[in-house]
Amino acid sequence: MEADWIRALAGGGLIGLGGAVYLLGNGRIMGASGILGGLADRSGWGTAAERLAFIAGVILMPLLIGLAAGSTPDTHATGNAAVLIIAGLLVGAGTRIGSGCTSGHGVCGISRLSLRSISATLAFMLAGILTLAVLRRLLGVI
Amino acid sequence: MLRLGFSLISGSLFGAGLMLSGMTDTAKVQGFLDIFGAWDPSLAFVMGGALLPMAIAWRLTQGRAPAAGGSFPAPPQKQLDRRLFLGAVLFGTGWGLAGFCPGPAMASLSYNGWQGVLFLAAMICGMMAAPGLSRHLDRRAANA
């Protein structure tokens, strides 16, 4: 348990450093849903190269670490395809309609005390907590 | 080239941090949200660890320009609207359902098997549908 929060703190520090490099280097907010979503809906094709470079880093660094360490962490992802599809659609549409996700609102927005980001983060955390409360604790389906 | 370099370094730090922190472990994420069950609060430290460097970075933007040129983001908007909350609630519901948010879904792509590919594909479809959904919501709000 103790190792868990140390890893969480250290990992969080790396995430924050990533956001700092993106902001101080490129002058942009490091939001995973914004960077990928701009490619998905073509609104960000003018800056496609730097978006792709960011995504390449996100995908390749864990791959390299996994190869070097000889093991990768278990994601414990559900094997229920319907749940994965519904969740993916909700996360994709929701983050774009709400202009951000855990990184854009939760890290970059809250760290500059944006009222919108603080509100959005409270809303998506509450929705996640309710989802677990109803579907896991009440109905026992996930 | 400078912008691509900063993007690659930033993405690499982000990906490594997501992997190390436990954010790519859906059981941990759902455990963090499961406050009425076997609550695992450790992921709160991820946000704590990330906010400190970011808060310093925002401070450093004052009186400077981005290293690769251009300008820093404008100050955040203040008004709250229906779209912000509706989107956040949809996102949070999906996050709770499968335990993945967009960053970790990308970071775990190389070790998350078919489940990760399926989630990511569905997420991209949701992102493609979002502008149409947003326009529909705006029209309804205008007519109301």
CSV table of C-alpha atoms in Angstrom, one decimal:
chain,number,residue,atom,x,y,z
A,1,MET,CA,0.0,0.0,0.0
A,2,GLU,CA,2.8,2.4,0.9
A,3,ALA,CA,4.6,1.7,-2.4
A,4,ASP,CA,1.3,2.5,-4.2
A,5,TRP,CA,1.1,6.1,-3.1
A,6,ILE,CA,4.8,6.7,-3.6
A,7,ARG,CA,4.5,5.4,-7.2
A,8,ALA,CA,1.3,7.5,-7.5
A,9,LEU,CA,3.1,10.7,-6.3
A,10,ALA,CA,6.2,10.0,-8.5
A,11,GLY,CA,4.1,9.2,-11.5
A,12,GLY,CA,2.0,12.3,-10.9
A,13,GLY,CA,5.2,14.3,-10.8
A,14,LEU,CA,6.2,13.0,-14.3
A,15,ILE,CA,2.7,13.8,-15.6
A,16,GLY,CA,3.0,17.4,-14.2
A,17,LEU,CA,6.5,17.7,-15.8
A,18,GLY,CA,5.0,16.6,-19.1
A,19,GLY,CA,2.4,19.3,-18.8
A,20,ALA,CA,5.1,21.9,-17.9
A,21,VAL,CA,7.2,21.0,-20.9
A,22,TYR,CA,4.1,21.3,-23.2
A,23,LEU,CA,3.1,24.6,-21.7
A,24,LEU,CA,6.5,26.3,-21.4
A,25,GLY,CA,7.8,24.8,-24.7
A,26,ASN,CA,4.9,25.0,-27.0
A,27,GLY,CA,2.6,27.4,-25.1
A,28,ARG,CA,-0.2,24.9,-25.1
A,29,ILE,CA,-2.3,23.1,-22.5
A,30,MET,CA,-1.5,19.4,-22.3
A,31,GLY,CA,-4.9,17.7,-22.5
A,32,ALA,CA,-5.0,14.2,-23.8
A,33,SER,CA,-8.6,14.4,-25.1
A,34,GLY,CA,-7.9,17.8,-26.8
A,35,ILE,CA,-4.7,16.6,-28.5
A,36,LEU,CA,-6.3,13.4,-29.8
A,37,GLY,CA,-9.8,14.8,-30.3
A,38,GLY,CA,-8.4,17.6,-32.6
A,39,LEU,CA,-7.1,14.8,-34.9
A,40,ALA,CA,-10.3,12.8,-34.7
A,41,ASP,CA,-12.7,15.6,-35.6
A,42,ARG,CA,-10.1,17.4,-37.9
A,43,SER,CA,-10.3,20.7,-36.0
A,44,GLY,CA,-6.6,20.4,-35.1
A,45,TRP,CA,-5.2,19.2,-38.4
A,46,GLY,CA,-3.2,22.4,-38.8
A,47,THR,CA,-1.1,21.2,-35.8
A,48,ALA,CA,-1.3,17.5,-36.6
A,49,ALA,CA,2.5,16.9,-36.5
A,50,GLU,CA,3.0,18.1,-33.0
A,51,ARG,CA,-0.2,16.3,-31.8
A,52,LEU,CA,1.1,13.1,-33.4
A,53,ALA,CA,4.6,13.6,-31.8
A,54,PHE,CA,2.9,13.9,-28.4
A,55,ILE,CA,0.8,10.8,-28.9
A,56,ALA,CA,3.9,8.9,-30.2
A,57,GLY,CA,5.6,9.7,-26.9
A,58,VAL,CA,2.6,8.7,-24.8
A,59,ILE,CA,2.4,5.3,-26.6
A,60,LEU,CA,6.0,4.5,-27.2
A,61,MET,CA,7.5,5.4,-23.8
A,62,PRO,CA,5.5,2.8,-21.8
A,63,LEU,CA,6.3,0.3,-24.6
A,64,LEU,CA,10.1,1.0,-24.1
A,65,ILE,CA,9.8,0.9,-20.3
A,66,GLY,CA,8.0,-2.4,-20.6
A,67,LEU,CA,10.7,-3.8,-22.9
A,68,ALA,CA,13.5,-2.6,-20.7
A,69,ALA,CA,11.8,-3.9,-17.5
A,70,GLY,CA,10.7,-7.1,-19.1
A,71,SER,CA,7.2,-6.7,-17.7
A,72,THR,CA,4.2,-4.4,-18.0
A,73,PRO,CA,1.6,-3.6,-15.4
A,74,ASP,CA,-1.7,-5.4,-15.6
A,75,THR,CA,-4.5,-3.1,-16.8
A,76,HIS,CA,-7.3,-5.4,-15.4
A,77,ALA,CA,-9.5,-4.2,-18.2
A,78,THR,CA,-12.9,-5.8,-18.4
A,79,GLY,CA,-13.4,-8.5,-21.0
A,80,ASN,CA,-17.0,-7.3,-21.6
A,81,ALA,CA,-16.9,-5.8,-25.2
A,82,ALA,CA,-20.2,-4.0,-24.8
A,83,VAL,CA,-19.0,-2.2,-21.6
A,84,LEU,CA,-15.8,-1.2,-23.4
A,85,ILE,CA,-17.6,0.2,-26.4
A,86,ILE,CA,-20.2,2.1,-24.4
A,87,ALA,CA,-17.5,3.5,-22.0
A,88,GLY,CA,-15.3,4.5,-24.9
A,89,LEU,CA,-18.1,6.3,-26.7
A,90,LEU,CA,-19.0,8.1,-23.5
A,91,VAL,CA,-15.4,9.1,-22.7
A,92,GLY,CA,-14.7,10.2,-26.3
A,93,ALA,CA,-17.9,12.3,-26.7
A,94,GLY,CA,-18.0,13.6,-23.1
A,95,THR,CA,-14.4,14.9,-23.0
A,96,ARG,CA,-14.9,16.8,-26.2
A,97,ILE,CA,-18.3,18.2,-25.3
A,98,GLY,CA,-17.0,19.2,-21.9
A,99,SER,CA,-13.7,20.5,-23.4
A,100,GLY,CA,-11.3,18.4,-21.4
A,101,CYS,CA,-10.5,15.3,-19.4
A,102,THR,CA,-8.4,14.3,-16.4
A,103,SER,CA,-5.2,15.9,-17.8
A,104,GLY,CA,-6.6,19.1,-19.4
A,105,HIS,CA,-9.2,20.0,-16.7
A,106,GLY,CA,-7.9,17.9,-13.8
A,107,VAL,CA,-4.2,18.8,-13.9
A,108,CYS,CA,-3.6,21.8,-16.3
A,109,GLY,CA,-6.8,23.7,-15.5
A,110,ILE,CA,-7.0,23.2,-11.7
A,111,SER,CA,-3.3,24.1,-11.4
A,112,ARG,CA,-4.2,27.6,-12.7
A,113,LEU,CA,-7.4,27.7,-10.6
A,114,SER,CA,-9.7,27.7,-13.6
A,115,LEU,CA,-13.3,27.8,-12.3
A,116,ARG,CA,-14.5,25.8,-15.3
A,117,SER,CA,-11.8,23.1,-14.8
A,118,ILE,CA,-12.5,22.8,-11.1
A,119,SER,CA,-16.2,22.5,-11.8
A,120,ALA,CA,-15.7,19.9,-14.6
A,121,THR,CA,-13.4,17.8,-12.5
A,122,LEU,CA,-15.8,17.7,-9.6
A,123,ALA,CA,-18.6,16.8,-12.1
A,124,PHE,CA,-16.7,13.9,-13.8
A,125,MET,CA,-15.4,12.6,-10.5
A,126,LEU,CA,-18.9,12.6,-9.0
A,127,ALA,CA,-20.3,10.9,-12.1
A,128,GLY,CA,-17.6,8.2,-11.8
A,129,ILE,CA,-18.3,7.8,-8.1
A,130,LEU,CA,-22.1,7.5,-8.8
A,131,THR,CA,-21.4,5.0,-11.6
A,132,LEU,CA,-19.5,2.7,-9.3
A,133,ALA,CA,-22.0,3.2,-6.5
A,134,VAL,CA,-24.9,2.2,-8.7
A,135,LEU,CA,-23.5,-0.3,-11.1
A,136,ARG,CA,-21.1,-2.1,-8.7
A,137,ARG,CA,-22.4,-1.6,-5.2
A,138,LEU,CA,-26.2,-1.4,-5.9
A,139,LEU,CA,-26.6,-3.6,-8.9
A,140,GLY,CA,-23.4,-5.6,-8.9
A,141,VAL,CA,-23.1,-5.6,-12.7
A,142,ILE,CA,-19.5,-4.2,-13.2
B,1,MET,CA,11.3,20.9,-35.2
B,2,LEU,CA,11.5,22.5,-31.7
B,3,ARG,CA,7.7,22.1,-31.3
B,4,LEU,CA,7.9,18.4,-32.3
B,5,GLY,CA,10.7,17.9,-29.8
B,6,PHE,CA,8.8,19.5,-26.9
B,7,SER,CA,5.7,17.4,-27.9
B,8,LEU,CA,7.6,14.2,-28.0
B,9,ILE,CA,9.4,14.9,-24.6
B,10,SER,CA,6.1,16.0,-23.0
B,11,GLY,CA,4.2,12.9,-24.3
B,12,SER,CA,7.0,10.6,-23.1
B,13,LEU,CA,6.9,12.1,-19.6
B,14,PHE,CA,3.1,11.9,-19.6
B,15,GLY,CA,3.1,8.3,-20.8
B,16,ALA,CA,5.8,7.2,-18.3
B,17,GLY,CA,4.0,9.0,-15.5
B,18,LEU,CA,0.6,7.4,-16.3
B,19,MET,CA,2.2,3.9,-16.4
B,20,LEU,CA,4.2,4.4,-13.1
B,21,SER,CA,1.4,6.0,-11.2
B,22,GLY,CA,-1.2,3.2,-11.6
B,23,MET,CA,-3.5,5.3,-13.8
B,24,THR,CA,-3.5,2.6,-16.5
B,25,ASP,CA,-4.7,0.0,-14.0
B,26,THR,CA,-8.5,0.1,-14.3
B,27,ALA,CA,-8.9,-1.8,-11.1
B,28,LYS,CA,-7.1,1.0,-9.2
B,29,VAL,CA,-9.0,3.7,-11.0
B,30,GLN,CA,-12.3,2.0,-10.2
B,31,GLY,CA,-11.1,1.4,-6.7
B,32,PHE,CA,-10.4,5.2,-6.4
B,33,LEU,CA,-14.0,6.0,-7.5
B,34,ASP,CA,-15.6,3.2,-5.4
B,35,ILE,CA,-15.8,5.2,-2.2
B,36,PHE,CA,-18.8,3.2,-0.9
B,37,GLY,CA,-16.8,-0.1,-1.4
B,38,ALA,CA,-13.2,-1.0,-1.1
B,39,TRP,CA,-12.0,2.5,-1.5
B,40,ASP,CA,-8.3,2.9,-2.6
B,41,PRO,CA,-7.4,6.6,-2.2
B,42,SER,CA,-3.8,6.2,-3.5
B,43,LEU,CA,-4.6,7.8,-6.9
B,44,ALA,CA,-5.3,11.1,-5.2
B,45,PHE,CA,-1.5,11.4,-4.9
B,46,VAL,CA,-1.3,11.4,-8.7
B,47,MET,CA,-3.1,14.6,-8.9
B,48,GLY,CA,-1.1,16.0,-5.9
B,49,GLY,CA,2.1,15.1,-7.6
B,50,ALA,CA,1.0,16.6,-11.0
B,51,LEU,CA,-0.4,19.8,-9.7
B,52,LEU,CA,2.9,21.0,-8.1
B,53,PRO,CA,5.1,21.2,-11.3
B,54,MET,CA,2.1,22.5,-13.3
B,55,ALA,CA,1.4,25.3,-10.8
B,56,ILE,CA,5.1,26.3,-11.0
B,57,ALA,CA,4.9,26.2,-14.8
B,58,TRP,CA,1.9,28.5,-14.8
B,59,ARG,CA,3.9,30.9,-12.6
B,60,LEU,CA,6.8,30.8,-15.0
B,61,THR,CA,4.7,31.8,-17.9
B,62,GLN,CA,4.3,35.3,-16.4
B,63,GLY,CA,6.4,37.9,-18.4
B,64,ARG,CA,7.7,35.2,-20.8
B,65,ALA,CA,6.9,33.6,-24.1
B,66,PRO,CA,6.9,29.9,-25.0
B,67,ALA,CA,10.3,28.6,-25.9
B,68,ALA,CA,9.1,27.5,-29.4
B,69,GLY,CA,7.5,30.9,-30.0
B,70,GLY,CA,3.9,31.9,-30.2
B,71,SER,CA,2.0,32.9,-27.0
B,72,PHE,CA,0.7,31.3,-23.9
B,73,PRO,CA,-3.0,30.4,-23.5
B,74,ALA,CA,-5.4,33.2,-22.7
B,75,PRO,CA,-6.6,33.4,-19.1
B,76,PRO,CA,-9.3,30.8,-18.5
B,77,GLN,CA,-13.0,31.6,-19.3
B,78,LYS,CA,-15.1,32.2,-16.2
B,79,GLN,CA,-18.6,31.3,-17.3
B,80,LEU,CA,-20.0,27.9,-16.6
B,81,ASP,CA,-22.4,26.4,-19.1
B,82,ARG,CA,-24.6,23.3,-19.6
B,83,ARG,CA,-22.2,21.8,-22.2
B,84,LEU,CA,-19.3,21.8,-19.7
B,85,PHE,CA,-21.3,19.8,-17.1
B,86,LEU,CA,-23.1,17.6,-19.6
B,87,GLY,CA,-19.8,16.6,-21.2
B,88,ALA,CA,-18.1,16.1,-17.8
B,89,VAL,CA,-20.9,13.8,-16.6
B,90,LEU,CA,-20.9,11.7,-19.8
B,91,PHE,CA,-17.1,11.4,-19.5
B,92,GLY,CA,-17.2,10.5,-15.8
B,93,THR,CA,-19.8,7.8,-16.4
B,94,GLY,CA,-17.6,6.2,-19.1
B,95,TRP,CA,-14.5,6.6,-16.8
B,96,GLY,CA,-16.3,4.8,-14.0
B,97,LEU,CA,-17.7,2.1,-16.3
B,98,ALA,CA,-14.4,0.9,-17.7
B,99,GLY,CA,-11.7,2.7,-15.6
B,100,PHE,CA,-10.0,4.4,-18.5
B,101,CYS,CA,-9.7,8.1,-19.3
B,102,PRO,CA,-8.1,9.3,-22.6
B,103,GLY,CA,-4.4,9.5,-21.5
B,104,PRO,CA,-4.1,6.1,-19.9
B,105,ALA,CA,-6.1,4.5,-22.8
B,106,MET,CA,-3.3,5.7,-25.1
B,107,ALA,CA,-0.4,5.0,-22.7
B,108,SER,CA,-1.5,1.4,-22.2
B,109,LEU,CA,-2.0,0.6,-25.9
B,110,SER,CA,1.1,-1.6,-26.1
B,111,TYR,CA,0.2,-3.8,-23.2
B,112,ASN,CA,-3.6,-3.6,-22.9
B,113,GLY,CA,-4.6,-6.3,-25.5
B,114,TRP,CA,-7.7,-6.3,-27.6
B,115,GLN,CA,-9.6,-4.5,-24.8
B,116,GLY,CA,-7.4,-1.4,-25.1
B,117,VAL,CA,-7.7,-1.3,-28.9
B,118,LEU,CA,-11.5,-1.7,-28.7
B,119,PHE,CA,-11.9,1.1,-26.0
B,120,LEU,CA,-9.6,3.4,-27.9
B,121,ALA,CA,-11.5,2.8,-31.2
B,122,ALA,CA,-14.8,3.5,-29.5
B,123,MET,CA,-13.4,6.6,-27.8
B,124,ILE,CA,-12.2,8.0,-31.2
B,125,CYS,CA,-15.6,7.4,-32.6
B,126,GLY,CA,-17.1,9.3,-29.7
B,127,MET,CA,-14.7,12.2,-30.4
B,128,MET,CA,-15.7,12.2,-34.1
B,129,ALA,CA,-19.4,12.4,-33.1
B,130,ALA,CA,-18.9,15.1,-30.5
B,131,PRO,CA,-18.9,18.3,-32.8
B,132,GLY,CA,-22.3,17.2,-34.2
B,133,LEU,CA,-23.7,16.5,-30.8
B,134,SER,CA,-22.4,19.8,-29.5
B,135,ARG,CA,-24.1,21.7,-32.4
B,136,HIS,CA,-27.3,19.8,-31.7
B,137,LEU,CA,-27.1,20.8,-28.0
B,138,ASP,CA,-26.4,24.5,-28.9
B,139,ARG,CA,-29.4,24.6,-31.2
B,140,ARG,CA,-31.7,23.1,-28.6
B,141,ALA,CA,-30.4,25.6,-26.0
B,142,ALA,CA,-31.0,28.5,-28.5
B,143,ASN,CA,-34.5,27.4,-29.1
B,144,ALA,CA,-35.4,26.9,-25.4
